[in-house]
Amino acid sequence: MQITFVLELLEPTNRKQNVFHENIREVVKNRQVIAEKLKAGDNKLSSADFKEHNLPSAVKNQNIREVKALYKEFKKSDSDKENITFKMNQPICYNNQNYEVDGHIISIPLYTNRCERFAFPVKQTERWEKLQKHIANDCKLGKASLFYKNGNWFFAVTVNLENKENNKSNIMGIDIGLKQLAVASIQNPDGKEINRQFHNGSQAGFMRKKYRSLRRKLGQAKKVNAVEKINDKEQRWMTDLNHKISRQLINLAVQEQVGTIVMENLENIRQTAQSLNRADRDLHSWTFYQLQNFIEYKAKLAGIKVEYVDPKHTSQCCSKCGQIKKSNREGNLYSCDCGNHIQADLNASRNIAYLEQQSA
Ligand SMILES: [Zn+2]
């Protein structure tokens, strides 16, 4: 698995920023010419073919790799365009041979009137600390890139993690929804539930209503900037909550020797949210998607596999006898003739875990 750590540079001097911008301009030109050569059928390219571009050869070589990959995608895409075009804000990319991370100092080659090595301090954030841990554990660094966004400079470092194989056989099924943001059911290989976890959505619902009414008031007063600020604030709040939920789910999974986490793919989530208005639905698709991503990411870091199942019937099927009956689900409750009367989302999460048992 690959993960990327985005580090923020401490504000470089004006001179250095000018060098960055100058190199980025050359990267744009270089990439464009590479794409043209590829289009002309010229596949054997090396940095020596681009003497007119003022860039370190390491950067030119990386550009060739990147553009080749992009060109391949472009050819596959059936696009009407003549060729790929590059926006002005390209990243400067390096392979792992050409940059160094030493504590909070990164060093990279750039071109001034010759190729020169530059060193930059980065902010010692939480992300930086995590990267340090990986480096201390001798992990393999992958490619990196320097880029400019909203007035700041960033250096993104990719880390290649070995996929840890685990031989744990318990399964955690997770149902994601509105009333319960997440319900997890953990089953052993005999299909017996050994633990569960609920993440109630009432606080999120309360916050949603609070922000919605704030937005409405500000909207009527035509305070557009203030509305945007509220949106950002709500997103940050939800992101924070998703981090907490995913962390607690993974902690439980580790504690209970879970080898595989199973979730529904997102189609079903869109259907679940059909009762909402458009703005709320977009928000939900976004936050459900984010929660799944956080779960998947943290699971993989913990060496737990993640699978997705087809969500057909997971909420209508009885997790005890297997009968599929839509009317069995009434609001938060699932009740079946067989005597299964349980919380509806727990029923769904049991089914999700069960589906995985069957397919394994
Ligand atoms: Zn039943």
mmCIF file of N, CA and C in Angstrom, residues 237-315:
data_model
loop_
_atom_site.group_PDB
_atom_site.id
_atom_site.type_symbol
_atom_site.label_atom_id
_atom_site.label_comp_id
_atom_site.label_asym_id
_atom_site.label_seq_id
_atom_site.Cartn_x
_atom_site.Cartn_y
_atom_site.Cartn_z
ATOM 1 N N TRP A 237 -16.005 19.796 11.221
ATOM 2 C CA TRP A 237 -16.632 19.089 12.337
ATOM 3 C C TRP A 237 -16.898 17.634 11.962
ATOM 4 N N MET A 238 -17.452 17.436 10.752
ATOM 5 C CA MET A 238 -17.758 16.074 10.293
ATOM 6 C C MET A 238 -16.472 15.256 10.092
ATOM 7 N N THR A 239 -15.455 15.886 9.548
ATOM 8 C CA THR A 239 -14.183 15.194 9.324
ATOM 9 C C THR A 239 -13.597 14.703 10.649
ATOM 10 N N ASP A 240 -13.670 15.595 11.632
ATOM 11 C CA ASP A 240 -13.183 15.260 12.950
ATOM 12 C C ASP A 240 -13.942 14.061 13.529
ATOM 13 N N LEU A 241 -15.262 14.109 13.377
ATOM 14 C CA LEU A 241 -16.098 13.019 13.877
ATOM 15 C C LEU A 241 -15.769 11.713 13.144
ATOM 16 N N ASN A 242 -15.604 11.791 11.822
ATOM 17 C CA ASN A 242 -15.283 10.589 11.050
ATOM 18 C C ASN A 242 -13.943 9.986 11.478
ATOM 19 N N HIS A 243 -13.006 10.869 11.816
ATOM 20 C CA HIS A 243 -11.727 10.363 12.319
ATOM 21 C C HIS A 243 -11.935 9.601 13.634
ATOM 22 N N LYS A 244 -12.753 10.180 14.521
ATOM 23 C CA LYS A 244 -12.996 9.534 15.811
ATOM 24 C C LYS A 244 -13.681 8.183 15.638
ATOM 25 N N ILE A 245 -14.730 8.169 14.805
ATOM 26 C CA ILE A 245 -15.483 6.922 14.610
ATOM 27 C C ILE A 245 -14.580 5.838 14.021
ATOM 28 N N SER A 246 -13.834 6.208 12.967
ATOM 29 C CA SER A 246 -13.008 5.191 12.319
ATOM 30 C C SER A 246 -11.931 4.680 13.276
ATOM 31 N N ARG A 247 -11.384 5.579 14.103
ATOM 32 C CA ARG A 247 -10.359 5.158 15.057
ATOM 33 C C ARG A 247 -10.944 4.145 16.052
ATOM 34 N N GLN A 248 -12.152 4.448 16.560
ATOM 35 C CA GLN A 248 -12.753 3.540 17.542
ATOM 36 C C GLN A 248 -13.098 2.183 16.915
ATOM 37 N N LEU A 249 -13.562 2.225 15.655
ATOM 38 C CA LEU A 249 -13.882 0.958 14.987
ATOM 39 C C LEU A 249 -12.626 0.103 14.814
ATOM 40 N N ILE A 250 -11.543 0.744 14.405
ATOM 41 C CA ILE A 250 -10.314 -0.014 14.166
ATOM 42 C C ILE A 250 -9.722 -0.513 15.495
ATOM 43 N N ASN A 251 -9.810 0.316 16.534
ATOM 44 C CA ASN A 251 -9.335 -0.150 17.849
ATOM 45 C C ASN A 251 -10.072 -1.413 18.270
ATOM 46 N N LEU A 252 -11.386 -1.414 18.059
ATOM 47 C CA LEU A 252 -12.174 -2.595 18.412
ATOM 48 C C LEU A 252 -11.782 -3.779 17.533
ATOM 49 N N ALA A 253 -11.584 -3.500 16.247
ATOM 50 C CA ALA A 253 -11.227 -4.581 15.316
ATOM 51 C C ALA A 253 -9.907 -5.230 15.723
ATOM 52 N N VAL A 254 -8.945 -4.403 16.118
ATOM 53 C CA VAL A 254 -7.645 -4.935 16.536
ATOM 54 C C VAL A 254 -7.817 -5.760 17.811
ATOM 55 N N GLN A 255 -8.565 -5.203 18.755
ATOM 56 C CA GLN A 255 -8.797 -5.883 20.029
ATOM 57 C C GLN A 255 -9.468 -7.238 19.829
ATOM 58 N N GLU A 256 -10.384 -7.314 18.864
ATOM 59 C CA GLU A 256 -11.150 -8.547 18.654
ATOM 60 C C GLU A 256 -10.555 -9.451 17.575
ATOM 61 N N GLN A 257 -9.286 -9.203 17.202
ATOM 62 C CA GLN A 257 -8.624 -10.095 16.238
ATOM 63 C C GLN A 257 -9.358 -10.192 14.905
ATOM 64 N N VAL A 258 -9.798 -9.044 14.409
ATOM 65 C CA VAL A 258 -10.494 -9.033 13.117
ATOM 66 C C VAL A 258 -9.468 -9.090 11.985
ATOM 67 N N GLY A 259 -9.701 -9.994 11.029
ATOM 68 C CA GLY A 259 -8.807 -10.099 9.878
ATOM 69 C C GLY A 259 -9.334 -9.338 8.678
ATOM 70 N N THR A 260 -10.665 -9.209 8.586
ATOM 71 C CA THR A 260 -11.286 -8.552 7.439
ATOM 72 C C THR A 260 -12.427 -7.651 7.886
ATOM 73 N N ILE A 261 -12.447 -6.451 7.338
ATOM 74 C CA ILE A 261 -13.566 -5.538 7.566
ATOM 75 C C ILE A 261 -14.383 -5.497 6.279
ATOM 76 N N VAL A 262 -15.695 -5.577 6.418
ATOM 77 C CA VAL A 262 -16.551 -5.588 5.238
ATOM 78 C C VAL A 262 -17.519 -4.413 5.292
ATOM 79 N N MET A 263 -17.619 -3.704 4.184
ATOM 80 C CA MET A 263 -18.581 -2.604 4.089
ATOM 81 C C MET A 263 -19.347 -2.731 2.779
ATOM 82 N N GLU A 264 -20.438 -1.968 2.697
ATOM 83 C CA GLU A 264 -21.193 -1.949 1.456
ATOM 84 C C GLU A 264 -20.551 -0.960 0.496
ATOM 85 N N ASN A 265 -20.640 -1.235 -0.824
ATOM 86 C CA ASN A 265 -20.174 -0.166 -1.692
ATOM 87 C C ASN A 265 -21.223 0.941 -1.736
ATOM 88 N N LEU A 266 -20.823 2.080 -2.244
ATOM 89 C CA LEU A 266 -21.566 3.297 -1.940
ATOM 90 C C LEU A 266 -22.947 3.456 -2.577
ATOM 91 N N GLU A 267 -23.256 2.653 -3.575
ATOM 92 C CA GLU A 267 -24.549 2.793 -4.261
ATOM 93 C C GLU A 267 -25.705 2.830 -3.271
ATOM 94 N N ASN A 268 -25.635 1.889 -2.334
ATOM 95 C CA ASN A 268 -26.721 1.757 -1.381
ATOM 96 C C ASN A 268 -26.878 2.987 -0.505
ATOM 97 N N ILE A 269 -25.732 3.600 -0.216
ATOM 98 C CA ILE A 269 -25.755 4.772 0.637
ATOM 99 C C ILE A 269 -26.525 5.892 -0.045
ATOM 100 N N ARG A 270 -26.357 6.019 -1.350
ATOM 101 C CA ARG A 270 -27.104 7.036 -2.077
ATOM 102 C C ARG A 270 -28.607 6.772 -1.974
ATOM 103 N N GLN A 271 -28.960 5.503 -2.069
ATOM 104 C CA GLN A 271 -30.389 5.176 -1.953
ATOM 105 C C GLN A 271 -30.915 5.480 -0.554
ATOM 106 N N THR A 272 -30.100 5.155 0.445
ATOM 107 C CA THR A 272 -30.506 5.419 1.823
ATOM 108 C C THR A 272 -30.821 6.893 2.000
ATOM 109 N N ALA A 273 -30.049 7.717 1.298
ATOM 110 C CA ALA A 273 -30.179 9.153 1.494
ATOM 111 C C ALA A 273 -31.235 9.769 0.582
ATOM 112 N N GLN A 274 -31.990 8.937 -0.129
ATOM 113 C CA GLN A 274 -32.953 9.461 -1.099
ATOM 114 C C GLN A 274 -34.029 10.346 -0.486
ATOM 115 N N SER A 275 -34.311 10.108 0.787
ATOM 116 C CA SER A 275 -35.374 10.862 1.416
ATOM 117 C C SER A 275 -34.953 12.304 1.712
ATOM 118 N N LEU A 276 -33.659 12.594 1.574
ATOM 119 C CA LEU A 276 -33.183 13.930 1.948
ATOM 120 C C LEU A 276 -33.253 14.893 0.765
ATOM 121 N N ASN A 277 -33.178 16.179 1.064
ATOM 122 C CA ASN A 277 -33.097 17.121 -0.040
ATOM 123 C C ASN A 277 -31.698 17.073 -0.648
ATOM 124 N N ARG A 278 -31.574 17.717 -1.783
ATOM 125 C CA ARG A 278 -30.360 17.592 -2.585
ATOM 126 C C ARG A 278 -29.090 17.989 -1.816
ATOM 127 N N ALA A 279 -29.132 19.162 -1.167
ATOM 128 C CA ALA A 279 -27.929 19.656 -0.479
ATOM 129 C C ALA A 279 -27.508 18.690 0.626
ATOM 130 N N ASP A 280 -28.502 18.213 1.377
ATOM 131 C CA ASP A 280 -28.197 17.274 2.446
ATOM 132 C C ASP A 280 -27.658 15.964 1.892
ATOM 133 N N ARG A 281 -28.228 15.559 0.731
ATOM 134 C CA ARG A 281 -27.796 14.286 0.165
ATOM 135 C C ARG A 281 -26.330 14.373 -0.281
ATOM 136 N N ASP A 282 -25.969 15.492 -0.905
ATOM 137 C CA ASP A 282 -24.583 15.664 -1.330
ATOM 138 C C ASP A 282 -23.658 15.614 -0.135
ATOM 139 N N LEU A 283 -24.073 16.304 0.910
ATOM 140 C CA LEU A 283 -23.270 16.324 2.130
ATOM 141 C C LEU A 283 -23.089 14.907 2.656
ATOM 142 N N HIS A 284 -24.202 14.135 2.637
ATOM 143 C CA HIS A 284 -24.111 12.789 3.178
ATOM 144 C C HIS A 284 -23.262 11.875 2.347
ATOM 145 N N SER A 285 -23.426 11.959 1.010
ATOM 146 C CA SER A 285 -22.602 11.084 0.171
ATOM 147 C C SER A 285 -21.146 11.385 0.470
ATOM 148 N N TRP A 286 -20.855 12.672 0.605
ATOM 149 C CA TRP A 286 -19.475 13.065 0.864
ATOM 150 C C TRP A 286 -18.999 12.514 2.204
ATOM 151 N N THR A 287 -19.807 12.669 3.245
ATOM 152 C CA THR A 287 -19.319 12.253 4.559
ATOM 153 C C THR A 287 -19.294 10.723 4.722
ATOM 154 N N PHE A 288 -20.257 10.024 4.075
ATOM 155 C CA PHE A 288 -20.205 8.554 4.095
ATOM 156 C C PHE A 288 -18.948 8.059 3.403
ATOM 157 N N TYR A 289 -18.681 8.683 2.258
ATOM 158 C CA TYR A 289 -17.530 8.299 1.475
ATOM 159 C C TYR A 289 -16.250 8.532 2.266
ATOM 160 N N GLN A 290 -16.205 9.676 2.951
ATOM 161 C CA GLN A 290 -15.033 9.997 3.759
ATOM 162 C C GLN A 290 -14.864 8.994 4.910
ATOM 163 N N LEU A 291 -15.985 8.652 5.555
ATOM 164 C CA LEU A 291 -15.901 7.702 6.664
ATOM 165 C C LEU A 291 -15.370 6.355 6.174
ATOM 166 N N GLN A 292 -15.880 5.893 5.040
ATOM 167 C CA GLN A 292 -15.372 4.627 4.490
ATOM 168 C C GLN A 292 -13.878 4.710 4.193
ATOM 169 N N ASN A 293 -13.467 5.838 3.627
ATOM 170 C CA ASN A 293 -12.054 6.018 3.313
ATOM 171 C C ASN A 293 -11.185 5.983 4.551
ATOM 172 N N PHE A 294 -11.640 6.662 5.591
ATOM 173 C CA PHE A 294 -10.872 6.673 6.840
ATOM 174 C C PHE A 294 -10.774 5.268 7.421
ATOM 175 N N ILE A 295 -11.892 4.544 7.383
ATOM 176 C CA ILE A 295 -11.896 3.176 7.916
ATOM 177 C C ILE A 295 -10.912 2.319 7.122
ATOM 178 N N GLU A 296 -11.001 2.431 5.789
ATOM 179 C CA GLU A 296 -10.145 1.610 4.937
ATOM 180 C C GLU A 296 -8.664 1.920 5.184
ATOM 181 N N TYR A 297 -8.373 3.202 5.252
ATOM 182 C CA TYR A 297 -6.993 3.650 5.446
ATOM 183 C C TYR A 297 -6.438 3.158 6.784
ATOM 184 N N LYS A 298 -7.199 3.371 7.861
ATOM 185 C CA LYS A 298 -6.718 2.966 9.185
ATOM 186 C C LYS A 298 -6.649 1.443 9.302
ATOM 187 N N ALA A 299 -7.581 0.756 8.641
ATOM 188 C CA ALA A 299 -7.566 -0.705 8.665
ATOM 189 C C ALA A 299 -6.292 -1.229 8.016
ATOM 190 N N LYS A 300 -5.961 -0.682 6.865
ATOM 191 C CA LYS A 300 -4.784 -1.171 6.151
ATOM 192 C C LYS A 300 -3.513 -0.912 6.950
ATOM 193 N N LEU A 301 -3.477 0.250 7.606
ATOM 194 C CA LEU A 301 -2.309 0.534 8.452
ATOM 195 C C LEU A 301 -2.191 -0.493 9.568
ATOM 196 N N ALA A 302 -3.342 -1.020 9.999
ATOM 197 C CA ALA A 302 -3.334 -2.010 11.083
ATOM 198 C C ALA A 302 -3.202 -3.433 10.535
ATOM 199 N N GLY A 303 -3.027 -3.555 9.209
ATOM 200 C CA GLY A 303 -2.874 -4.873 8.612
ATOM 201 C C GLY A 303 -4.170 -5.651 8.471
ATOM 202 N N ILE A 304 -5.297 -4.923 8.438
ATOM 203 C CA ILE A 304 -6.605 -5.578 8.290
ATOM 204 C C ILE A 304 -7.092 -5.407 6.852
ATOM 205 N N LYS A 305 -7.570 -6.507 6.270
ATOM 206 C CA LYS A 305 -8.079 -6.439 4.899
ATOM 207 C C LYS A 305 -9.426 -5.712 4.860
ATOM 208 N N VAL A 306 -9.730 -5.094 3.732
ATOM 209 C CA VAL A 306 -11.026 -4.425 3.593
ATOM 210 C C VAL A 306 -11.705 -4.932 2.328
ATOM 211 N N GLU A 307 -12.959 -5.370 2.483
ATOM 212 C CA GLU A 307 -13.706 -5.869 1.333
ATOM 213 C C GLU A 307 -15.009 -5.083 1.212
ATOM 214 N N TYR A 308 -15.521 -5.029 -0.007
ATOM 215 C CA TYR A 308 -16.814 -4.379 -0.210
ATOM 216 C C TYR A 308 -17.794 -5.400 -0.769
ATOM 217 N N VAL A 309 -19.019 -5.354 -0.273
ATOM 218 C CA VAL A 309 -20.012 -6.297 -0.789
ATOM 219 C C VAL A 309 -21.136 -5.537 -1.477
ATOM 220 N N ASP A 310 -21.804 -6.256 -2.356
ATOM 221 C CA ASP A 310 -22.971 -5.722 -3.027
ATOM 222 C C ASP A 310 -24.067 -5.526 -1.987
ATOM 223 N N PRO A 311 -24.579 -4.323 -1.869
ATOM 224 C CA PRO A 311 -25.484 -4.027 -0.763
ATOM 225 C C PRO A 311 -26.918 -4.531 -0.960
ATOM 226 N N LYS A 312 -27.169 -5.281 -2.017
ATOM 227 C CA LYS A 312 -28.536 -5.744 -2.256
ATOM 228 C C LYS A 312 -29.113 -6.430 -1.010
ATOM 229 N N HIS A 313 -30.233 -6.018 -0.585
ATOM 230 C CA HIS A 313 -31.003 -6.676 0.489
ATOM 231 C C HIS A 313 -30.391 -6.651 1.884
ATOM 232 N N THR A 314 -29.221 -6.032 2.064
ATOM 233 C CA THR A 314 -28.618 -6.134 3.398
ATOM 234 C C THR A 314 -29.523 -5.561 4.483
ATOM 235 N N SER A 315 -30.365 -4.584 4.126
ATOM 236 C CA SER A 315 -31.213 -4.011 5.168
ATOM 237 C C SER A 315 -32.575 -4.714 5.243
#
